[in-house]
Coordinates of C-alpha atoms and ligand atoms in Angstrom, one line a residue:
X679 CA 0.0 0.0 0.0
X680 CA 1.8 3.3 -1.1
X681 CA 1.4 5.5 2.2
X682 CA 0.0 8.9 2.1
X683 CA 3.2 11.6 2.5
X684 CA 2.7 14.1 5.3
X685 CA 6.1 16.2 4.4
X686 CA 6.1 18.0 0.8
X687 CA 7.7 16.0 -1.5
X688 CA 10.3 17.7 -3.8
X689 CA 8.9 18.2 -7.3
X690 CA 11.7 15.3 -8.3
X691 CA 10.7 13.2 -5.3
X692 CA 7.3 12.9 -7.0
X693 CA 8.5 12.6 -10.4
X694 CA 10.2 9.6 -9.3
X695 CA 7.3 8.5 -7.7
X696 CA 5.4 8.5 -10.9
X697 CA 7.8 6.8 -12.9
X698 CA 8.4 4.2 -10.5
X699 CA 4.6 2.9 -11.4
X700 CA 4.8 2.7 -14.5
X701 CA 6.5 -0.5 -16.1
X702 CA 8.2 -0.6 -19.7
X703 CA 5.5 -1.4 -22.5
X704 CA 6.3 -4.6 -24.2
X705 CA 7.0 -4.6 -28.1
X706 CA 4.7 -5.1 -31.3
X707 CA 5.3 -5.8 -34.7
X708 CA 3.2 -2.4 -36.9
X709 CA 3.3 -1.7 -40.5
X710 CA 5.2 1.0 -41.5
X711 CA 2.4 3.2 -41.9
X712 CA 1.1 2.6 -38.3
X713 CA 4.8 3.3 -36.9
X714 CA 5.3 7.1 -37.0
X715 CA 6.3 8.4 -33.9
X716 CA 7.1 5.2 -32.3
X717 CA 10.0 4.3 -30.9
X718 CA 11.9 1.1 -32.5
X719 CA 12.2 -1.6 -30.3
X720 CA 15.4 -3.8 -32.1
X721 CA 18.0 -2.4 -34.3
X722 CA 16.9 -2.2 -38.2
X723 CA 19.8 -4.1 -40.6
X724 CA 19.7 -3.5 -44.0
X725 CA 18.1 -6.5 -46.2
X726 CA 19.6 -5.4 -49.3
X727 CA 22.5 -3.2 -50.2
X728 CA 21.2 0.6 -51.2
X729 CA 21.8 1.0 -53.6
X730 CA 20.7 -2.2 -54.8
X731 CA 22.8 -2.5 -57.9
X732 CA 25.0 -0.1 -59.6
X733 CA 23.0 2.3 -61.6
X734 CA 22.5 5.3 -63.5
X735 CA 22.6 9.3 -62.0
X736 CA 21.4 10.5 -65.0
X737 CA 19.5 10.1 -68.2
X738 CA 22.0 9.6 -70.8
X739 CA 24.3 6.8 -72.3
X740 CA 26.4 4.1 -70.4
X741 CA 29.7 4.3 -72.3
X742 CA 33.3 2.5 -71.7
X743 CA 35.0 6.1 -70.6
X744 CA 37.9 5.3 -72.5
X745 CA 36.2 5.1 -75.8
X746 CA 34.9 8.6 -75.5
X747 CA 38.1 9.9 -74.3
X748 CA 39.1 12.3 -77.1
X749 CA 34.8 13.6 -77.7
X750 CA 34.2 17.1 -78.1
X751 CA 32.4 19.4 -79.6
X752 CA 34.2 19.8 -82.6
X753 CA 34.9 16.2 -82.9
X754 CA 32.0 14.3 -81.2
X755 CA 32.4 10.4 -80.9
X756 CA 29.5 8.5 -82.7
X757 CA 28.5 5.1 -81.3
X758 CA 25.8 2.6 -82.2
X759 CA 23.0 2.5 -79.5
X760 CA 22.7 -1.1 -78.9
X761 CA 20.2 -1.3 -76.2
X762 CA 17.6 0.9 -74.3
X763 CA 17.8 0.8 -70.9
X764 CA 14.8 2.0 -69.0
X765 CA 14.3 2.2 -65.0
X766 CA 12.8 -1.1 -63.6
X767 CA 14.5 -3.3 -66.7
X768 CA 15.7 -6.8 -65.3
X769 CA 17.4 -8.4 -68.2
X770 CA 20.0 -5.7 -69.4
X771 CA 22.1 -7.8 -71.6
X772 CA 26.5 -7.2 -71.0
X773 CA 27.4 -3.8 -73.0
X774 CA 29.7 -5.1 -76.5
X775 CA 33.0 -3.0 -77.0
X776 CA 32.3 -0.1 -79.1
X777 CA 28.7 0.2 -78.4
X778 CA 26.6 2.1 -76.1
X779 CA 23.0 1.8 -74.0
X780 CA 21.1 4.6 -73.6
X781 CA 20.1 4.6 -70.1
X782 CA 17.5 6.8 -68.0
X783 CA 18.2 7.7 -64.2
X784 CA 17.8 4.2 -61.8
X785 CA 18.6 2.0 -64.6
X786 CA 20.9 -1.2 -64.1
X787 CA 24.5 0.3 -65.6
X788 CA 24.6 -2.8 -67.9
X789 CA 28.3 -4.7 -67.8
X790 CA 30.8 -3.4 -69.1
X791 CA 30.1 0.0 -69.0
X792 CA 31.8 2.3 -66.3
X793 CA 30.4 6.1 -67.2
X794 CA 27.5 7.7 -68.0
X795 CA 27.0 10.7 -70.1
X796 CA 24.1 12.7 -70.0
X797 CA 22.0 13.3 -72.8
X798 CA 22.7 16.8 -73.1
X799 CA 26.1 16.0 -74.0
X800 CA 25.0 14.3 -76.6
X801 CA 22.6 14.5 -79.6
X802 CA 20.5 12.0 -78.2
X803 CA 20.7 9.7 -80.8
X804 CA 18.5 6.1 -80.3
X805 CA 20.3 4.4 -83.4
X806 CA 23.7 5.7 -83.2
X807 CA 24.6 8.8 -80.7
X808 CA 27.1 11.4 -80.7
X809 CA 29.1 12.6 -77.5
X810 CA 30.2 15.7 -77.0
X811 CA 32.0 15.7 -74.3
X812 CA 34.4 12.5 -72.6
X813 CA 33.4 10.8 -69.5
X814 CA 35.2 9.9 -66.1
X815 CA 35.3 6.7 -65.3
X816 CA 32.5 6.2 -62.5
X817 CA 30.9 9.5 -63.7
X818 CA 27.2 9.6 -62.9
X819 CA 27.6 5.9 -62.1
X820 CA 25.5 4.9 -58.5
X821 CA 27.3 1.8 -56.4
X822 CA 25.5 -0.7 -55.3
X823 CA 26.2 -0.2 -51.5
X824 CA 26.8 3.1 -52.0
X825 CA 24.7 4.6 -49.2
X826 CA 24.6 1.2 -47.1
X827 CA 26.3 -1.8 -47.2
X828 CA 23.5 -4.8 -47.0
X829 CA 23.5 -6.2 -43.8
X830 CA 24.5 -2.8 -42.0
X831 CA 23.0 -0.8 -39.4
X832 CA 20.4 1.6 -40.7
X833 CA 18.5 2.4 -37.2
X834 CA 19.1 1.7 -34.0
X835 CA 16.9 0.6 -31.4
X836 CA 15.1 3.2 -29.3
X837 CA 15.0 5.7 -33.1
X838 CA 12.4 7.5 -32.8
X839 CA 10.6 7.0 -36.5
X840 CA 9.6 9.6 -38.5
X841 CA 8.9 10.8 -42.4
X842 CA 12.8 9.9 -43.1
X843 CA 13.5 7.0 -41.0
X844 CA 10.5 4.9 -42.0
X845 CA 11.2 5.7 -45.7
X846 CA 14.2 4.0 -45.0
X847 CA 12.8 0.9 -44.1
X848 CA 10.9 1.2 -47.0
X849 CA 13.4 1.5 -49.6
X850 CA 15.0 -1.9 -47.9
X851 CA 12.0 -3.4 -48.4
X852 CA 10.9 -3.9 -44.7
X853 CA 7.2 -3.5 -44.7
X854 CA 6.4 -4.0 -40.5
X855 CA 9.0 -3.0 -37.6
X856 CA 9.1 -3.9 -34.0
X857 CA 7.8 -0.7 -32.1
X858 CA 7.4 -0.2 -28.2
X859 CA 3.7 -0.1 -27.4
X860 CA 2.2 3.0 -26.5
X861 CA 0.6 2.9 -22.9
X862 CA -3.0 2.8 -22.8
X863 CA -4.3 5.5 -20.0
X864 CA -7.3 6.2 -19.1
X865 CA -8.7 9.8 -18.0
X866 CA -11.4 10.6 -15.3
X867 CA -12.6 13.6 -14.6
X868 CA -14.7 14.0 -11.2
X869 CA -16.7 17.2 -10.3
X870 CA -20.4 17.5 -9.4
X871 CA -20.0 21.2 -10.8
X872 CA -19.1 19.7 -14.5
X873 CA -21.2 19.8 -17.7
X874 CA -20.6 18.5 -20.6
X875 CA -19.1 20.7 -23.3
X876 CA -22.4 21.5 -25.5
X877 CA -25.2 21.2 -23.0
X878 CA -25.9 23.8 -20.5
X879 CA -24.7 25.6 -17.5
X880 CA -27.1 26.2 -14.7
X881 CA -25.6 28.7 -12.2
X882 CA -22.7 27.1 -10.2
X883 CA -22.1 24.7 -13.3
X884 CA -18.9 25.1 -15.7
X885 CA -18.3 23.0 -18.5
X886 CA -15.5 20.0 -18.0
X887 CA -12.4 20.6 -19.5
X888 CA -9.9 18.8 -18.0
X889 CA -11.1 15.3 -19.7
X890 CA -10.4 16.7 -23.0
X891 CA -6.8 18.4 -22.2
X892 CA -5.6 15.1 -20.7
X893 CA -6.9 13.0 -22.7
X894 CA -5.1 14.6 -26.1
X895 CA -2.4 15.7 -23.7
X896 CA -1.7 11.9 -23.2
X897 CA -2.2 11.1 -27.4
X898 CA 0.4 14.2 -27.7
X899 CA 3.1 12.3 -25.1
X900 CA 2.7 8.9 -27.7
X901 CA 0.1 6.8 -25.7
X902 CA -3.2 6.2 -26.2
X903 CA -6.0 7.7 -24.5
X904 CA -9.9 6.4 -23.1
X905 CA -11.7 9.7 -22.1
X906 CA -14.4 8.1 -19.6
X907 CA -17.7 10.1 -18.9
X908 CA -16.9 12.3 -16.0
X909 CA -18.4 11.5 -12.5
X910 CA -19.9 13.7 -9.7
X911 CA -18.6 13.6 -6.4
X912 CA -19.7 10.8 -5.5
X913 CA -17.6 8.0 -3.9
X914 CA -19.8 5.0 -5.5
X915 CA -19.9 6.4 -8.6
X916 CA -16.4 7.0 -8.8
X917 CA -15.3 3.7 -7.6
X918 CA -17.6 1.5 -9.6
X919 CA -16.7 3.4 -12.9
X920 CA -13.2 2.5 -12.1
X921 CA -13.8 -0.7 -11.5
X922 CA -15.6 -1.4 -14.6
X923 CA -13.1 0.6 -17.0
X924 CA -10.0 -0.4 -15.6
X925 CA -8.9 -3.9 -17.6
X926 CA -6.0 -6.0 -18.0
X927 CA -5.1 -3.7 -21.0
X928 CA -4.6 -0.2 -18.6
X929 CA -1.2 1.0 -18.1
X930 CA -2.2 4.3 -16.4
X931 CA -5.5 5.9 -15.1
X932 CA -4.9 9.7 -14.5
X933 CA -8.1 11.3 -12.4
X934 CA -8.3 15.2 -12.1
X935 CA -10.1 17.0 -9.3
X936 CA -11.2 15.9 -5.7
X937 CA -7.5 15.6 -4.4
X938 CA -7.3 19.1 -2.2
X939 CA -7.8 19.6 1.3
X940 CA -11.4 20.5 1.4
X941 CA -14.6 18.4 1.9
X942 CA -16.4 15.9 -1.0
X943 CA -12.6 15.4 -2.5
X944 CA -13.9 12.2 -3.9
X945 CA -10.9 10.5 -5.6
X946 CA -8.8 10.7 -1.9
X947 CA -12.0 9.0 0.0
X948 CA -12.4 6.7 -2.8
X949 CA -8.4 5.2 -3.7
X950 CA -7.1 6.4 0.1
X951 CA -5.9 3.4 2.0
X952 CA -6.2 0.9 -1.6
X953 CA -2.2 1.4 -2.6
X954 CA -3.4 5.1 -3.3
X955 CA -1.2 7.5 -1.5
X956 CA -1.4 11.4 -1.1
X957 CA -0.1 14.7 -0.5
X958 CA 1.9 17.8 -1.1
X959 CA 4.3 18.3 -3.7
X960 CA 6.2 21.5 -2.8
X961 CA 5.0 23.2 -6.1
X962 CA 2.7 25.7 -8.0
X963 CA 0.5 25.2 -9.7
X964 CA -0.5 21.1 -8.8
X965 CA 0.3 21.0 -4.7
X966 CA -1.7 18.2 -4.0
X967 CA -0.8 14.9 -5.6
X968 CA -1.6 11.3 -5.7
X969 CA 0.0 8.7 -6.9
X970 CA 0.1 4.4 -6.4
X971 CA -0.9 1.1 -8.2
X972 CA -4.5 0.8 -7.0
X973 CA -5.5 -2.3 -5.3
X974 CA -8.5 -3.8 -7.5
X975 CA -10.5 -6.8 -6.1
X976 CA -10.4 -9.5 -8.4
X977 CA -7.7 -7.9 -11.2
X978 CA -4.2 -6.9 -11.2
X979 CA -3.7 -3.1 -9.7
X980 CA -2.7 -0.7 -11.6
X981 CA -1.1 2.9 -11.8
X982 CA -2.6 5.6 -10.9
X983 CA -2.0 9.8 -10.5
X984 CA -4.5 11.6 -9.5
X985 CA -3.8 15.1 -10.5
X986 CA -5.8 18.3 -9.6
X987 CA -8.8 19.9 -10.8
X988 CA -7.8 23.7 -11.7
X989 CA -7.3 23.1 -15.6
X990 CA -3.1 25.0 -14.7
X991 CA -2.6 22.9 -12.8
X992 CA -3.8 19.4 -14.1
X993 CA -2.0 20.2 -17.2
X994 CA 1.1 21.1 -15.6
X995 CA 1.2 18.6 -13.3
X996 CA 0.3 15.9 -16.0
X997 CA 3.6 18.0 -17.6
X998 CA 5.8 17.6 -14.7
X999 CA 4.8 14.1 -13.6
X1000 CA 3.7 12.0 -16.1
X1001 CA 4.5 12.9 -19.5
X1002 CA 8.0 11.7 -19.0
X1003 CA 6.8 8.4 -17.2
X1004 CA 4.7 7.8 -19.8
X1005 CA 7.5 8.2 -22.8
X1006 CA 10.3 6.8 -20.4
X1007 CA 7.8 3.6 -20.0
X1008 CA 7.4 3.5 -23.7
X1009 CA 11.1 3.5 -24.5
X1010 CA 11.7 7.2 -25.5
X1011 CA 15.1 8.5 -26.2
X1012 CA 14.2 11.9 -24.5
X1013 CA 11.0 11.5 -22.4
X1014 CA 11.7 15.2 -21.1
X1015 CA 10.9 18.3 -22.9
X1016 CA 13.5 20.3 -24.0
X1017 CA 14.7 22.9 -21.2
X1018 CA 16.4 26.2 -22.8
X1019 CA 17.3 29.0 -21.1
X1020 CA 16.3 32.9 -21.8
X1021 CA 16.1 36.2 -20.0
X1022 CA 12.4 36.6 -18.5
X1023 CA 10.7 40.0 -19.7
X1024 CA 9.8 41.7 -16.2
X1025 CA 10.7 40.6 -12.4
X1026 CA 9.2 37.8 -11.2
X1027 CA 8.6 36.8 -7.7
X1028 CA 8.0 33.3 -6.6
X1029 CA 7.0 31.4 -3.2
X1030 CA 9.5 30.2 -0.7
X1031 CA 10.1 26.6 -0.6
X1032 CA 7.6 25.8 -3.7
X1033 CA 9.1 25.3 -7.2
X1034 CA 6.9 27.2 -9.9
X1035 CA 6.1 26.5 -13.3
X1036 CA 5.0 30.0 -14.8
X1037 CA 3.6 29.9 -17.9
X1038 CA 5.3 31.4 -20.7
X1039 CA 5.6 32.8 -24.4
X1040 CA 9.4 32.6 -25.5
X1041 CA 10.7 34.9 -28.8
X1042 CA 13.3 32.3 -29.2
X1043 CA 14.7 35.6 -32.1
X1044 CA 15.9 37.6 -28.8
X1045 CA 16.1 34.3 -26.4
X1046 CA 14.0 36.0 -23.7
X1047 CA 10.6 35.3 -22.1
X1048 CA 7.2 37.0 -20.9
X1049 CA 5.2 35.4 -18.1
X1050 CA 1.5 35.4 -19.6
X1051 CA -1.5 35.2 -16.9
X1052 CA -0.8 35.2 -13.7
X1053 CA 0.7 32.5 -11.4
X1054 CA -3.6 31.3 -10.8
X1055 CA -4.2 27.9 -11.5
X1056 CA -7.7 28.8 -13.3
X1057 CA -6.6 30.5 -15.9
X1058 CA -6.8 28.3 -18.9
X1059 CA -6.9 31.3 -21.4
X1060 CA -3.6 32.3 -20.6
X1061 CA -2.8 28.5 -21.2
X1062 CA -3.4 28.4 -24.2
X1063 CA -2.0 31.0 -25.2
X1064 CA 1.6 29.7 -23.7
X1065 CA 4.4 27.9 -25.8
X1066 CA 6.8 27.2 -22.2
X1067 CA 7.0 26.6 -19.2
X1068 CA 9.3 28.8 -17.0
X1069 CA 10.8 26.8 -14.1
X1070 CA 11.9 28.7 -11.2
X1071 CA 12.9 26.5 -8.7
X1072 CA 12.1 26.4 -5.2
X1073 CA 14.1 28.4 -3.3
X1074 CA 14.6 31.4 -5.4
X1075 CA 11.4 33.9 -4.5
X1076 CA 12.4 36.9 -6.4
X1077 CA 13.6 36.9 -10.4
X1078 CA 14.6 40.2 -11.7
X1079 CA 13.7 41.6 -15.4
X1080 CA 16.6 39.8 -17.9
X1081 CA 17.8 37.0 -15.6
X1082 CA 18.7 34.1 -16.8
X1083 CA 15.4 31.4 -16.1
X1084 CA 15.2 27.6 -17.5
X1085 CA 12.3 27.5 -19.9
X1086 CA 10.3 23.8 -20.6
X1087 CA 9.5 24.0 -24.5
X1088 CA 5.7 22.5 -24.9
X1089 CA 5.7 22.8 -28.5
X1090 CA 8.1 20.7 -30.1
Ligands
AMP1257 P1 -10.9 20.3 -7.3 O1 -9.4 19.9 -7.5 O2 -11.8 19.2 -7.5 O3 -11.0 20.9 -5.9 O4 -11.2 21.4 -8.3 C1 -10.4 22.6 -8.3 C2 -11.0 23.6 -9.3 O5 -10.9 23.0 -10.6 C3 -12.5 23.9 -9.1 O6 -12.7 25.3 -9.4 C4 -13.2 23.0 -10.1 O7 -14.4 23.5 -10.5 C5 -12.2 23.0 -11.2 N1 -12.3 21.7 -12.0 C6 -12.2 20.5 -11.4 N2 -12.3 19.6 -12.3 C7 -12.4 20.2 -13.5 C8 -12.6 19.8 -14.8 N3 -12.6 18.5 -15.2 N4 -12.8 20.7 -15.8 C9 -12.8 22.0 -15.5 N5 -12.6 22.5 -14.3 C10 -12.4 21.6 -13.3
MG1258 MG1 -13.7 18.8 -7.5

């Protein structure tokens, strides 16, 4: 049973905490198409040399360089064209002395060849052809092996794969790749003020938010997301949702809401004492945390963080604690955002003993950065409005204009 804390924990205390629940995802087989943004699992060998076979730059004529050795202008060479070589042509017969093959660009450069001149060189001839100009030998000629050797390493494991890397596999003919799996999470928002976005406030109702921004939030990180119907305060509703949605397939379930220090916080009744533990982190926005693998009867427990309701500080916590669980349990090369540094726009001051996370528009042009909104944890317009995070850690409680802060990049 993960105990309740009744120190703060250290923003990196909790951070640990969070990753400590989460276990590496095991590995699956996707086609390529299914594999962007993954991280590969086993190291990708190339299955055939690339090039494949030697072949040609350019559109033009495969020539013996030496027999075009003395071409020019005024005295062009003239050859009989004894074959057409098009791209994708399998049975390019061996090139006789004193003849040439007229060749397009990805052709097989037919035996005995060892230079290609381009057809503007020439007078493009398709019977006999005069060249203009002499040839290196190897000019415009593409190895075989080239840009890998067959059997080398083209990716290694833990790549993440994008547009260039999965083209890759491609051109060596691997249609599927072994991928991490993406986490499956599932997100509960609780509130007995909450509507539904489309339906209709009465007074003392606002619409639920949180759902949604944690729910993409987690898509965004690389995992996949459940958003369930949001419950009321309510302790049976709560638990018995959970206990019908959580399955053998659940990595994570994050909660936001009904973790503070007032009455009808119904995610600490319900998961308090059931390997749910909570607290203070010593942080702003997101001071109250939860975090444990919840004891289920009948099923396997499972990971839980329960974040807190105001939208700032959901996000951010979800941010700070498990975005980088999540990608770290997925196999991620860098599970972190990026941290820069710039010189904040405007003094700053900050509470003792609490580490902040301000949010923040950089001009990465003049590496500074403006605080926009205010440090309140409600204010979801300014959110969304904000490109960083500026991290000012907990001891420091005043930041003059132009100092030098550490700034979280979100969008990246
Ligand atoms: P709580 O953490 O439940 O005490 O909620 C703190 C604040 O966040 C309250 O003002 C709630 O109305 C608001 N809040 C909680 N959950 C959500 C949600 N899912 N969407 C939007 N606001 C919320
Ligand atoms: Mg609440």
């Amino acid at each position: 049973m993960a105990a309740s804390w009744d120190a703060p924990r250290s923003v990196d205390e909790h951070r640990a905490a969070v990753a400590a629940l989460l276990t590496p995802t095991g590995t699956e087989q996707v086609a390529l198409a299914d594999a962007a943004g993954r991280v590969l699992a086993a190291d990708l060998h190339a299955a055939v040399a690339l090039p494949p076979f030697d072949n040609s730059a350019m559109d033009g004529y495969a020539v013996r360089a030496a027999e075009v050795a003395t071409a020019s202008g005024d005295a062009p060479v003239t050859l009989p064209v004894a074959e057409d070589v098009p791209a994708g042509r399998t049975d390019v017969p061996p090139m006789a002395a004193g003849t040439v093959h007229r060749i397009m660009t990805g052709a097989p450069v037919p035996e005995g060849a060892d230079a290609i001149v381009p057809v503007e060189q020439t007078d493009g001839g398709t019977t006999t052809v005069a060249i203009s100009a002499p040839a290196e030998p190897g000019a415009f000629v593409r190895l075989a092996g080239g840009d890998a050797a067959r059997g080398a390493v083209l990716l290694t494991a833990g790549t993440v794969l994008g547009a260039s890397q999965l083209g890759l596999a491609a051109a060596c003919g691997v249609a599927t790749l072994p991928v991490h799996r993406r986490p499956h999470v599932l997100v509960l928002s609780t509130g007995s003020e909450l509507v539904a976005p489309g339906g209709t406030l009465l007074p003392g109702q606002i619409y639920e938010s949180n759902g949604t921004m944690l729910a993409i939030a987690v898509r965004e990180a690389g995992a996949t997301a459940e958003q369930l119907a949001f419950v009321p305060d309510d302790v049976e509703a709560f638990r018995s949702l959970i206990a019908e949605k959580v399955t053998a397939g659940v990595d994570l379930v994050i909660t936001s809401g009904g973790v503070s220090a007032g009455a009808y916080e119904v995610v600490k009744e319900a998961l308090a004492g059931h390997g749910v533990g909570f607290g203070k982190v010593a942080m702003q926005p997101g001071g109250p945390q939860g975090a444990g693998r919840l004891e289920l009867k009948g099923a396997d427990d499972v990971a839980v963080t329960t974040l807190p309701g105001n939208p700032v500080s959901s996000l951010v916590s979800f941010e700070v604690f498990v975005r980088p669980a999540l990608r770290a349990a997925m196999g991620h090369p860098s599970p972190e955002r990026p941290v820069v540094t710039a010189r904040v726009n405007g003094a700053l001051t900050s509470p003792a003993g609490r580490r902040q996370f301000r949010r923040g528009v950089l001009d990465a042009r003049s590496g500074t950065v403006s605080e926009i909104g205010t440090p309140a944890s409600h204010l979801i317009a300014a959110l969304a409005q904000a490109d960083c995070l500026i991290d000012v850690p907990a001891e420091v409680e005043h930041v003059e204009d132009g100092t030098t802060v550490a700034v979280w990049l979100l969008e990246v």
